[in-house]
PDB file of C-alpha atoms in Angstrom:
ATOM      1  CA  MET S 296      -6.615 176.819  19.452  1.00 46.00           C
ATOM      2  CA  SER S 297      -5.919 176.235  15.742  1.00 47.00           C
ATOM      3  CA  ALA S 298      -6.786 172.903  13.857  1.00 52.00           C
ATOM      4  CA  SER S 299      -3.079 172.482  13.667  1.00 57.00           C
ATOM      5  CA  ASN S 300      -2.884 172.415  17.296  1.00 81.00           C
ATOM      6  CA  PHE S 301      -5.576 169.888  17.658  1.00 88.00           C
ATOM      7  CA  GLN S 302      -3.878 167.606  15.253  1.00 87.00           C
ATOM      8  CA  ALA S 303      -0.578 167.972  17.122  1.00 86.00           C
ATOM      9  CA  VAL S 304      -2.260 167.160  20.423  1.00 89.00           C
ATOM     10  CA  MET S 305      -3.926 164.153  18.639  1.00 90.00           C
ATOM     11  CA  ALA S 306      -0.527 162.803  17.814  1.00 87.00           C
ATOM     12  CA  LEU S 307       0.433 162.569  21.446  1.00 85.00           C
ATOM     13  CA  VAL S 308      -2.989 161.230  22.429  1.00 86.00           C
ATOM     14  CA  LEU S 309      -2.837 158.265  19.853  1.00 86.00           C
ATOM     15  CA  GLN S 310       0.922 157.532  21.251  1.00 82.00           C
ATOM     16  CA  HIS S 311      -0.371 157.318  24.629  1.00 77.00           C
ATOM     17  CA  GLU S 312      -3.550 155.216  23.743  1.00 79.00           C
ATOM     18  CA  GLY S 313      -1.738 152.882  21.467  1.00 80.00           C
ATOM     19  CA  GLY S 314      -3.208 150.133  19.052  1.00 87.00           C
ATOM     20  CA  PHE S 315      -5.933 147.535  19.746  1.00 90.00           C
ATOM     21  CA  THR S 316      -6.037 145.922  23.259  1.00 88.00           C
ATOM     22  CA  SER S 317      -8.674 143.425  24.474  1.00 88.00           C
ATOM     23  CA  ASP S 318      -7.447 142.901  27.987  1.00 87.00           C
ATOM     24  CA  ARG S 319     -10.179 141.291  29.969  1.00 90.00           C
ATOM     25  CA  ARG S 320      -9.159 143.013  33.040  1.00 89.00           C
ATOM     26  CA  ASP S 321     -10.074 146.407  31.809  1.00 88.00           C
ATOM     27  CA  PRO S 322     -13.832 147.231  32.308  1.00 88.00           C
ATOM     28  CA  GLY S 323     -13.499 149.896  29.388  1.00 88.00           C
ATOM     29  CA  ASN S 324     -12.897 146.830  26.993  1.00 92.00           C
ATOM     30  CA  TRP S 325     -16.459 145.412  27.724  1.00 93.00           C
ATOM     31  CA  THR S 326     -19.516 146.775  26.082  1.00 93.00           C
ATOM     32  CA  GLY S 327     -21.350 146.781  29.604  1.00 92.00           C
ATOM     33  CA  GLY S 328     -18.625 148.834  31.224  1.00 88.00           C
ATOM     34  CA  LYS S 329     -17.914 146.007  33.610  1.00 90.00           C
ATOM     35  CA  VAL S 330     -15.737 143.005  33.573  1.00 91.00           C
ATOM     36  CA  GLY S 331     -17.587 140.165  32.170  1.00 91.00           C
ATOM     37  CA  LYS S 332     -20.577 142.239  31.351  1.00 92.00           C
ATOM     38  CA  GLY S 333     -21.528 142.442  27.632  1.00 91.00           C
ATOM     39  CA  LYS S 334     -19.060 141.659  24.733  1.00 93.00           C
ATOM     40  CA  LEU S 335     -15.439 142.051  24.979  1.00 93.00           C
ATOM     41  CA  LEU S 336     -14.774 144.397  21.866  1.00 92.00           C
ATOM     42  CA  GLY S 337     -11.688 145.923  23.328  1.00 93.00           C
ATOM     43  CA  THR S 338     -10.040 149.427  22.737  1.00 93.00           C
ATOM     44  CA  LYS S 339      -8.177 151.011  20.079  1.00 92.00           C
ATOM     45  CA  TYR S 340      -6.579 154.477  19.782  1.00 90.00           C
ATOM     46  CA  GLY S 341      -8.331 155.117  22.940  1.00 87.00           C
ATOM     47  CA  ILE S 342     -11.828 154.487  21.528  1.00 91.00           C
ATOM     48  CA  ALA S 343     -13.308 151.984  24.146  1.00 91.00           C
ATOM     49  CA  ALA S 344     -16.209 149.411  23.915  1.00 91.00           C
ATOM     50  CA  ASN S 345     -17.783 150.691  27.033  1.00 90.00           C
ATOM     51  CA  SER S 346     -18.328 153.923  25.269  1.00 89.00           C
ATOM     52  CA  PHE S 347     -18.833 152.984  21.749  1.00 92.00           C
ATOM     53  CA  PRO S 348     -20.573 149.494  22.229  1.00 93.00           C
ATOM     54  CA  ASN S 349     -21.864 149.559  18.566  1.00 93.00           C
ATOM     55  CA  LEU S 350     -18.616 150.294  16.923  1.00 92.00           C
ATOM     56  CA  ASP S 351     -16.276 147.704  15.061  1.00 93.00           C
ATOM     57  CA  ILE S 352     -13.451 148.631  17.558  1.00 93.00           C
ATOM     58  CA  ALA S 353     -10.828 146.348  16.126  1.00 93.00           C
ATOM     59  CA  ASN S 354     -11.122 147.730  12.586  1.00 94.00           C
ATOM     60  CA  ILE S 355     -11.310 151.372  13.405  1.00 92.00           C
ATOM     61  CA  THR S 356      -8.967 153.758  11.532  1.00 93.00           C
ATOM     62  CA  LYS S 357      -6.812 156.612  12.986  1.00 92.00           C
ATOM     63  CA  ALA S 358      -8.842 159.104  10.938  1.00 93.00           C
ATOM     64  CA  GLN S 359     -12.062 157.748  12.443  1.00 94.00           C
ATOM     65  CA  ALA S 360     -10.724 157.829  15.809  1.00 92.00           C
ATOM     66  CA  VAL S 361      -9.435 161.520  15.546  1.00 93.00           C
ATOM     67  CA  GLU S 362     -12.997 162.521  14.173  1.00 94.00           C
ATOM     68  CA  ILE S 363     -14.471 160.822  17.197  1.00 94.00           C
ATOM     69  CA  TYR S 364     -12.225 162.775  19.430  1.00 93.00           C
ATOM     70  CA  ARG S 365     -12.936 166.073  17.836  1.00 94.00           C
ATOM     71  CA  ARG S 366     -16.747 165.565  18.071  1.00 94.00           C
ATOM     72  CA  GLN S 367     -17.268 163.729  21.127  1.00 94.00           C
ATOM     73  CA  TYR S 368     -14.479 164.988  23.332  1.00 94.00           C
ATOM     74  CA  ALA S 369     -12.752 168.170  22.132  1.00 95.00           C
ATOM     75  CA  ALA S 370     -15.893 170.021  21.365  1.00 94.00           C
ATOM     76  CA  PRO S 371     -17.734 169.409  24.837  1.00 96.00           C
ATOM     77  CA  VAL S 372     -14.582 170.347  26.894  1.00 95.00           C
ATOM     78  CA  ARG S 373     -14.136 173.528  24.743  1.00 95.00           C
ATOM     79  CA  PHE S 374     -10.807 172.595  23.582  1.00 94.00           C
ATOM     80  CA  ASP S 375     -10.704 175.562  21.092  1.00 92.00           C
ATOM     81  CA  ASP S 376     -11.309 178.042  23.909  1.00 93.00           C
ATOM     82  CA  LEU S 377      -8.856 176.692  26.386  1.00 94.00           C
ATOM     83  CA  PRO S 378      -5.208 178.156  26.529  1.00 92.00           C
ATOM     84  CA  ALA S 379      -2.382 176.000  24.894  1.00 92.00           C
ATOM     85  CA  GLY S 380      -1.355 173.382  27.337  1.00 93.00           C
ATOM     86  CA  VAL S 381      -4.707 173.704  29.557  1.00 95.00           C
ATOM     87  CA  ASP S 382      -6.334 172.302  26.350  1.00 94.00           C
ATOM     88  CA  TYR S 383      -4.177 169.370  26.318  1.00 94.00           C
ATOM     89  CA  ALA S 384      -4.354 168.542  30.202  1.00 96.00           C
ATOM     90  CA  VAL S 385      -8.151 168.788  29.937  1.00 96.00           C
ATOM     91  CA  LEU S 386      -8.747 166.770  26.732  1.00 94.00           C
ATOM     92  CA  ASP S 387      -6.463 164.042  27.830  1.00 93.00           C
ATOM     93  CA  ILE S 388      -8.654 163.599  30.920  1.00 95.00           C
ATOM     94  CA  ALA S 389     -11.953 163.560  28.917  1.00 94.00           C
ATOM     95  CA  ILE S 390     -10.413 160.828  26.709  1.00 89.00           C
ATOM     96  CA  ASN S 391      -9.037 158.799  29.576  1.00 86.00           C
ATOM     97  CA  SER S 392     -12.003 159.301  32.102  1.00 89.00           C
ATOM     98  CA  GLY S 393     -14.911 160.812  30.270  1.00 91.00           C
ATOM     99  CA  VAL S 394     -15.993 164.471  29.309  1.00 94.00           C
ATOM    100  CA  ARG S 395     -17.732 164.797  32.734  1.00 95.00           C
ATOM    101  CA  ARG S 396     -14.909 163.949  34.768  1.00 96.00           C
ATOM    102  CA  ALA S 397     -12.782 166.344  32.788  1.00 96.00           C
ATOM    103  CA  GLY S 398     -15.057 169.190  33.721  1.00 96.00           C
ATOM    104  CA  LEU S 399     -15.292 168.119  37.341  1.00 96.00           C
ATOM    105  CA  ILE S 400     -11.572 168.028  37.545  1.00 96.00           C
ATOM    106  CA  LEU S 401     -11.156 171.258  35.753  1.00 96.00           C
ATOM    107  CA  CYS S 402     -13.599 173.190  37.855  1.00 94.00           C
ATOM    108  CA  GLY S 403     -12.190 171.518  41.109  1.00 94.00           C
ATOM    109  CA  ALA S 404      -8.757 172.619  39.983  1.00 96.00           C
ATOM    110  CA  LEU S 405     -10.104 176.209  39.643  1.00 95.00           C
ATOM    111  CA  ALA S 406     -11.731 175.988  42.967  1.00 94.00           C
ATOM    112  CA  THR S 407      -8.384 175.067  44.746  1.00 93.00           C
ATOM    113  CA  LEU S 408      -6.767 178.200  43.017  1.00 93.00           C
ATOM    114  CA  GLY S 409      -9.438 180.399  44.672  1.00 90.00           C
ATOM    115  CA  ARG S 410     -11.930 180.768  41.725  1.00 90.00           C
ATOM    116  CA  ARG S 411     -15.673 180.725  42.235  1.00 87.00           C
ATOM    117  CA  VAL S 412     -16.901 178.200  39.987  1.00 85.00           C
ATOM    118  CA  LYS S 413     -19.866 175.632  40.125  1.00 86.00           C
ATOM    119  CA  LEU S 414     -18.624 172.245  40.791  1.00 84.00           C
ATOM    120  CA  ASP S 415     -21.089 170.693  38.402  1.00 86.00           C
ATOM    121  CA  GLY S 416     -18.695 169.497  35.551  1.00 84.00           C
ATOM    122  CA  GLN S 417     -20.008 171.938  33.085  1.00 88.00           C
ATOM    123  CA  ILE S 418     -17.415 173.814  31.043  1.00 93.00           C
ATOM    124  CA  GLY S 419     -19.459 176.957  29.910  1.00 92.00           C
ATOM    125  CA  ASP S 420     -18.700 180.622  29.469  1.00 94.00           C
ATOM    126  CA  PRO S 421     -18.181 181.199  33.274  1.00 94.00           C
ATOM    127  CA  THR S 422     -15.810 178.444  33.539  1.00 94.00           C
ATOM    128  CA  ILE S 423     -13.582 179.652  30.552  1.00 94.00           C
ATOM    129  CA  GLU S 424     -13.560 183.119  32.113  1.00 94.00           C
ATOM    130  CA  GLN S 425     -12.124 181.828  35.254  1.00 94.00           C
ATOM    131  CA  VAL S 426      -9.616 179.808  33.429  1.00 95.00           C
ATOM    132  CA  SER S 427      -8.277 183.013  31.754  1.00 92.00           C
ATOM    133  CA  ALA S 428      -8.114 184.500  35.172  1.00 92.00           C
ATOM    134  CA  VAL S 429      -5.494 182.087  36.645  1.00 94.00           C
ATOM    135  CA  ALA S 430      -1.756 181.324  35.923  1.00 94.00           C
ATOM    136  CA  PRO S 431      -1.703 178.475  33.272  1.00 94.00           C
ATOM    137  CA  THR S 432       1.234 176.803  35.182  1.00 94.00           C
ATOM    138  CA  ALA S 433      -0.567 176.744  38.338  1.00 95.00           C
ATOM    139  CA  LEU S 434      -3.874 175.626  36.663  1.00 96.00           C
ATOM    140  CA  ILE S 435      -2.022 172.604  35.179  1.00 96.00           C
ATOM    141  CA  ASP S 436      -0.391 171.594  37.961  1.00 96.00           C
ATOM    142  CA  ALA S 437      -3.914 171.706  39.782  1.00 97.00           C
ATOM    143  CA  ILE S 438      -5.444 169.806  37.040  1.00 97.00           C
ATOM    144  CA  SER S 439      -2.820 167.012  37.179  1.00 97.00           C
ATOM    145  CA  ASP S 440      -2.834 166.621  40.905  1.00 97.00           C
ATOM    146  CA  ALA S 441      -6.627 166.485  40.861  1.00 96.00           C
ATOM    147  CA  ARG S 442      -6.452 163.933  38.249  1.00 97.00           C
ATOM    148  CA  LEU S 443      -4.107 161.620  39.953  1.00 96.00           C
ATOM    149  CA  ALA S 444      -6.211 162.013  43.289  1.00 95.00           C
ATOM    150  CA  TYR S 445      -9.188 160.750  41.463  1.00 95.00           C
ATOM    151  CA  MET S 446      -7.290 157.821  39.864  1.00 95.00           C
ATOM    152  CA  ARG S 447      -5.996 156.527  43.092  1.00 95.00           C
ATOM    153  CA  LYS S 448      -9.506 156.065  44.320  1.00 94.00           C
ATOM    154  CA  LEU S 449     -10.151 153.640  41.252  1.00 92.00           C
ATOM    155  CA  THR S 450     -10.615 150.017  41.854  1.00 89.00           C
ATOM    156  CA  ASN S 451      -8.095 148.982  39.261  1.00 87.00           C
ATOM    157  CA  TRP S 452      -5.429 151.519  40.526  1.00 93.00           C
ATOM    158  CA  PRO S 453      -3.274 148.681  41.736  1.00 92.00           C
ATOM    159  CA  THR S 454      -3.299 147.225  38.197  1.00 88.00           C
ATOM    160  CA  TYR S 455      -2.779 150.364  36.169  1.00 88.00           C
ATOM    161  CA  GLY S 456      -1.576 152.734  38.564  1.00 91.00           C
ATOM    162  CA  LYS S 457       1.969 153.028  37.480  1.00 93.00           C
ATOM    163  CA  GLY S 458       1.095 153.446  33.861  1.00 91.00           C
ATOM    164  CA  TRP S 459      -1.354 156.169  34.741  1.00 92.00           C
ATOM    165  CA  THR S 460       1.114 158.168  37.001  1.00 94.00           C
ATOM    166  CA  ARG S 461       3.592 158.101  33.938  1.00 93.00           C
ATOM    167  CA  ARG S 462       1.017 159.278  31.787  1.00 91.00           C
ATOM    168  CA  VAL S 463      -0.230 162.086  33.842  1.00 94.00           C
ATOM    169  CA  GLY S 464       3.387 162.930  34.455  1.00 94.00           C
ATOM    170  CA  GLU S 465       4.213 163.280  30.813  1.00 92.00           C
ATOM    171  CA  VAL S 466       1.032 165.168  30.109  1.00 92.00           C
ATOM    172  CA  ARG S 467       1.657 167.757  32.891  1.00 94.00           C
ATOM    173  CA  GLN S 468       5.333 168.362  31.632  1.00 91.00           C
ATOM    174  CA  ILE S 469       4.352 168.475  27.892  1.00 92.00           C
ATOM    175  CA  SER S 470       1.251 170.763  28.687  1.00 93.00           C
ATOM    176  CA  LYS S 471       3.641 173.115  30.468  1.00 92.00           C
ATOM    177  CA  SER S 472       6.041 173.054  27.462  1.00 89.00           C
ATOM    178  CA  MET S 473       3.149 174.164  25.394  1.00 88.00           C
ATOM    179  CA  LEU S 474       2.984 177.464  27.417  1.00 85.00           C
ATOM    180  CA  VAL S 475       6.489 178.167  25.767  1.00 77.00           C
ATOM    181  CA  THR S 476       6.143 176.851  22.539  1.00 69.00           C
ATOM    182  CA  GLY S 477       2.235 177.268  21.847  1.00 64.00           C
ATOM    183  CA  ARG S 478       2.250 173.590  20.626  1.00 62.00           C
ATOM    184  CA  PRO S 479       3.384 170.129  21.688  1.00 62.00           C
ATOM    185  CA  LEU S 480       7.091 169.716  21.168  1.00 56.00           C
ATOM    186  CA  ALA S 481       7.574 167.440  18.245  1.00 46.00           C
ATOM    187  CA  LEU S 482       9.084 163.982  19.247  1.00 40.00           C
ATOM    188  CA  LEU S 483      12.500 163.293  17.946  1.00 34.00           C
ATOM    189  CA  THR S 484      13.115 160.211  15.980  1.00 36.00           C
ATOM    190  CA  VAL S 485      16.387 158.583  15.160  1.00 35.00           C
ATOM    191  CA  GLU S 486      17.100 155.873  12.413  1.00 38.00           C
ATOM    192  CA  PRO S 487      18.210 152.530  13.538  1.00 41.00           C
ATOM    193  CA  ALA S 488      21.906 152.088  13.613  1.00 42.00           C
ATOM    194  CA  PRO S 489      23.251 150.417  10.413  1.00 45.00           C
ATOM    195  CA  SER S 490      23.326 146.516  10.624  1.00 46.00           C
ATOM    196  CA  ALA S 491      26.855 146.276   8.679  1.00 47.00           C
ATOM    197  CA  ARG S 492      29.877 145.658  10.772  1.00 51.00           C
ATOM    198  CA  GLY S 493      33.469 146.716  10.720  1.00 51.00           C
ATOM    199  CA  ALA S 494      34.862 149.030   7.872  1.00 49.00           C
ATOM    200  CA  ASN S 495      31.656 148.635   5.792  1.00 53.00           C
ATOM    201  CA  ALA S 496      29.639 149.903   8.745  1.00 50.00           C
ATOM    202  CA  ALA S 497      31.241 153.143   8.691  1.00 51.00           C
ATOM    203  CA  LYS S 498      30.553 153.391   4.833  1.00 50.00           C
ATOM    204  CA  VAL S 499      26.909 152.700   5.555  1.00 47.00           C
ATOM    205  CA  ALA S 500      26.716 155.300   8.406  1.00 48.00           C
ATOM    206  CA  LEU S 501      28.219 157.965   6.076  1.00 48.00           C
ATOM    207  CA  THR S 502      26.002 157.162   3.357  1.00 47.00           C
ATOM    208  CA  LYS S 503      22.896 157.632   5.604  1.00 44.00           C
ATOM    209  CA  LEU S 504      24.404 160.991   6.953  1.00 45.00           C
ATOM    210  CA  LYS S 505      24.979 162.427   3.589  1.00 45.00           C
ATOM    211  CA  GLY S 506      21.238 162.913   3.025  1.00 41.00           C
ATOM    212  CA  VAL S 507      21.085 164.981   6.391  1.00 41.00           C
ATOM    213  CA  LYS S 508      24.181 167.122   6.500  1.00 42.00           C
ATOM    214  CA  THR S 509      22.665 169.884   4.779  1.00 38.00           C
ATOM    215  CA  ALA S 510      19.617 169.822   7.018  1.00 39.00           C
ATOM    216  CA  VAL S 511      21.783 169.721  10.196  1.00 41.00           C
ATOM    217  CA  VAL S 512      23.932 172.509   9.209  1.00 40.00           C
ATOM    218  CA  THR S 513      20.928 174.534   8.094  1.00 39.00           C
ATOM    219  CA  ALA S 514      19.324 173.906  11.570  1.00 41.00           C
ATOM    220  CA  LEU S 515      22.378 175.106  13.271  1.00 43.00           C
ATOM    221  CA  GLY S 516      22.291 178.399  11.357  1.00 43.00           C
ATOM    222  CA  VAL S 517      18.470 178.791  12.009  1.00 41.00           C
ATOM    223  CA  ILE S 518      18.281 177.780  15.598  1.00 46.00           C
ATOM    224  CA  GLY S 519      21.928 178.164  16.857  1.00 45.00           C
ATOM    225  CA  GLU S 520      21.588 181.757  18.057  1.00 45.00           C
ATOM    226  CA  LYS S 521      18.295 180.889  19.803  1.00 48.00           C
ATOM    227  CA  SER S 522      19.152 177.548  21.343  1.00 48.00           C
ATOM    228  CA  ALA S 523      20.368 178.994  24.718  1.00 47.00           C
ATOM    229  CA  ASP S 524      17.248 180.856  24.984  1.00 49.00           C
ATOM    230  CA  ILE S 525      15.063 177.821  24.167  1.00 52.00           C
ATOM    231  CA  LEU S 526      17.070 175.567  26.473  1.00 50.00           C
ATOM    232  CA  ALA S 527      16.816 177.931  29.364  1.00 50.00           C
ATOM    233  CA  GLN S 528      12.884 178.004  28.798  1.00 52.00           C
ATOM    234  CA  LEU S 529      12.732 174.156  28.814  1.00 52.00           C
ATOM    235  CA  GLN S 530      15.026 173.439  31.755  1.00 51.00           C
ATOM    236  CA  PRO S 531      12.073 173.525  34.382  1.00 51.00           C
ATOM    237  CA  PHE S 532      10.631 170.605  32.530  1.00 51.00           C
ATOM    238  CA  ALA S 533      13.740 168.438  31.817  1.00 52.00           C
ATOM    239  CA  ASP S 534      12.801 165.505  33.886  1.00 52.00           C
ATOM    240  CA  VAL S 535      10.261 164.177  31.211  1.00 51.00           C
ATOM    241  CA  GLY S 536      11.906 161.831  28.887  1.00 54.00           C
ATOM    242  CA  THR S 537      11.226 163.586  25.566  1.00 52.00           C
ATOM    243  CA  ILE S 538      12.059 167.094  26.743  1.00 54.00           C
ATOM    244  CA  ARG S 539      15.194 165.735  28.359  1.00 57.00           C
ATOM    245  CA  THR S 540      16.153 164.534  24.950  1.00 59.00           C
ATOM    246  CA  VAL S 541      15.243 167.957  23.311  1.00 57.00           C
ATOM    247  CA  CYS S 542      17.346 169.750  26.174  1.00 55.00           C
ATOM    248  CA  THR S 543      20.263 167.601  25.292  1.00 59.00           C
ATOM    249  CA  ALA S 544      19.938 168.078  21.648  1.00 60.00           C
ATOM    250  CA  LEU S 545      19.806 171.843  22.272  1.00 56.00           C
ATOM    251  CA  THR S 546      22.911 171.731  24.379  1.00 54.00           C
ATOM    252  CA  VAL S 547      24.985 170.139  21.487  1.00 57.00           C
ATOM    253  CA  VAL S 548      23.772 172.615  19.136  1.00 53.00           C
ATOM    254  CA  SER S 549      24.604 175.478  21.294  1.00 51.00           C
ATOM    255  CA  VAL S 550      27.934 174.142  22.036  1.00 50.00           C
ATOM    256  CA  GLY S 551      28.366 173.357  18.218  1.00 55.00           C
ATOM    257  CA  TYR S 552      27.172 176.690  17.164  1.00 50.00           C
ATOM    258  CA  GLY S 553      29.514 178.501  19.536  1.00 49.00           C
ATOM    259  CA  LEU S 554      32.607 176.608  17.965  1.00 49.00           C
ATOM    260  CA  TYR S 555      31.439 177.450  14.600  1.00 50.00           C
ATOM    261  CA  ARG S 556      31.141 181.184  15.371  1.00 51.00           C
ATOM    262  CA  LEU S 557      34.602 180.687  17.036  1.00 49.00           C
ATOM    263  CA  ILE S 558      36.220 179.404  13.883  1.00 51.00           C
ATOM    264  CA  GLN S 559      34.560 181.982  11.779  1.00 52.00           C
ATOM    265  CA  ALA S 560      35.967 184.659  13.964  1.00 51.00           C
ATOM    266  CA  ASN S 561      39.470 183.309  13.577  1.00 50.00           C
ATOM    267  CA  GLY S 562      39.186 183.323   9.838  1.00 51.00           C
ATOM    268  CA  ALA S 563      39.231 179.632   9.408  1.00 44.00           C
ATOM    269  CA  GLU S 564      37.603 178.129   6.227  1.00 43.00           C
ATOM    270  CA  ALA S 565      35.152 175.294   6.601  1.00 41.00           C
ATOM    271  CA  LYS S 566      34.792 172.431   4.096  1.00 40.00           C
ATOM    272  CA  PRO S 567      31.489 172.690   2.199  1.00 40.00           C
ATOM    273  CA  VAL S 568      29.047 170.469   3.787  1.00 39.00           C
ATOM    274  CA  ASN S 569      28.214 168.569   0.518  1.00 41.00           C
ATOM    275  CA  ALA S 570      31.799 167.668  -0.112  1.00 37.00           C
ATOM    276  CA  GLU S 571      32.608 163.933  -0.583  1.00 38.00           C
ATOM    277  CA  ALA S 572      34.881 162.408   2.113  1.00 37.00           C
ATOM    278  CA  GLU S 573      38.346 161.779   0.863  1.00 38.00           C
ATOM    279  CA  ALA S 574      39.514 158.107   0.535  1.00 36.00           C
TER     280      ALA S 574
END
């Protein structure tokens, strides 16, 4: 995978891991790896005290965290040699449960799909060859199922199980979307609604929209004709929140573009997008 793909995956990982936390119930927050053992240094951006007991966890930067992920996690699991989607699914396990566990789960998933691999947790050339021999969608499902099965056996499953289940579900669906797009879907962001009320609120909203009018119409022109195809490809993954939002947006784009073409076909003239609203 390319460096740009790694950076895109990192954005998703950092979103899942969040900022600094020092939950005393989490063994990972202790330098000794067990609750009450060693120092409570916490976890930040997924960099945990039990794995990095000599780091100043609270003051680590995002750039430092990404570099640690590249050296300590992405390289050992052969991130660059895994197919898009599978790379994210495996890396997220390594970050959450360790490199060896990621290797064990990947090898176990391959075995369930009928591939002959050593269940030693090592991701070497033979493992990469077996990965290339199976359907990526089936492999992502097998990896995700095995990951959840492992998590359910952990003693702190009752405390964190709900969040872990949600995370694995999101990673599963986004990994599958990468089979279509090659990269994780960008997260959509929306500006907060204007705080003004009444007639003034409408003016504020129009002012905010002026700056994006051209971009929106340009986007319609660029992806309008392709939106139906993209939507059809993403529908199998529409149960995950982010992709559901994208599907909704693409539906609106598709309908809007259809109306636009209909107006064009009937010879109607559209007002320029940068024209000022009449008083």
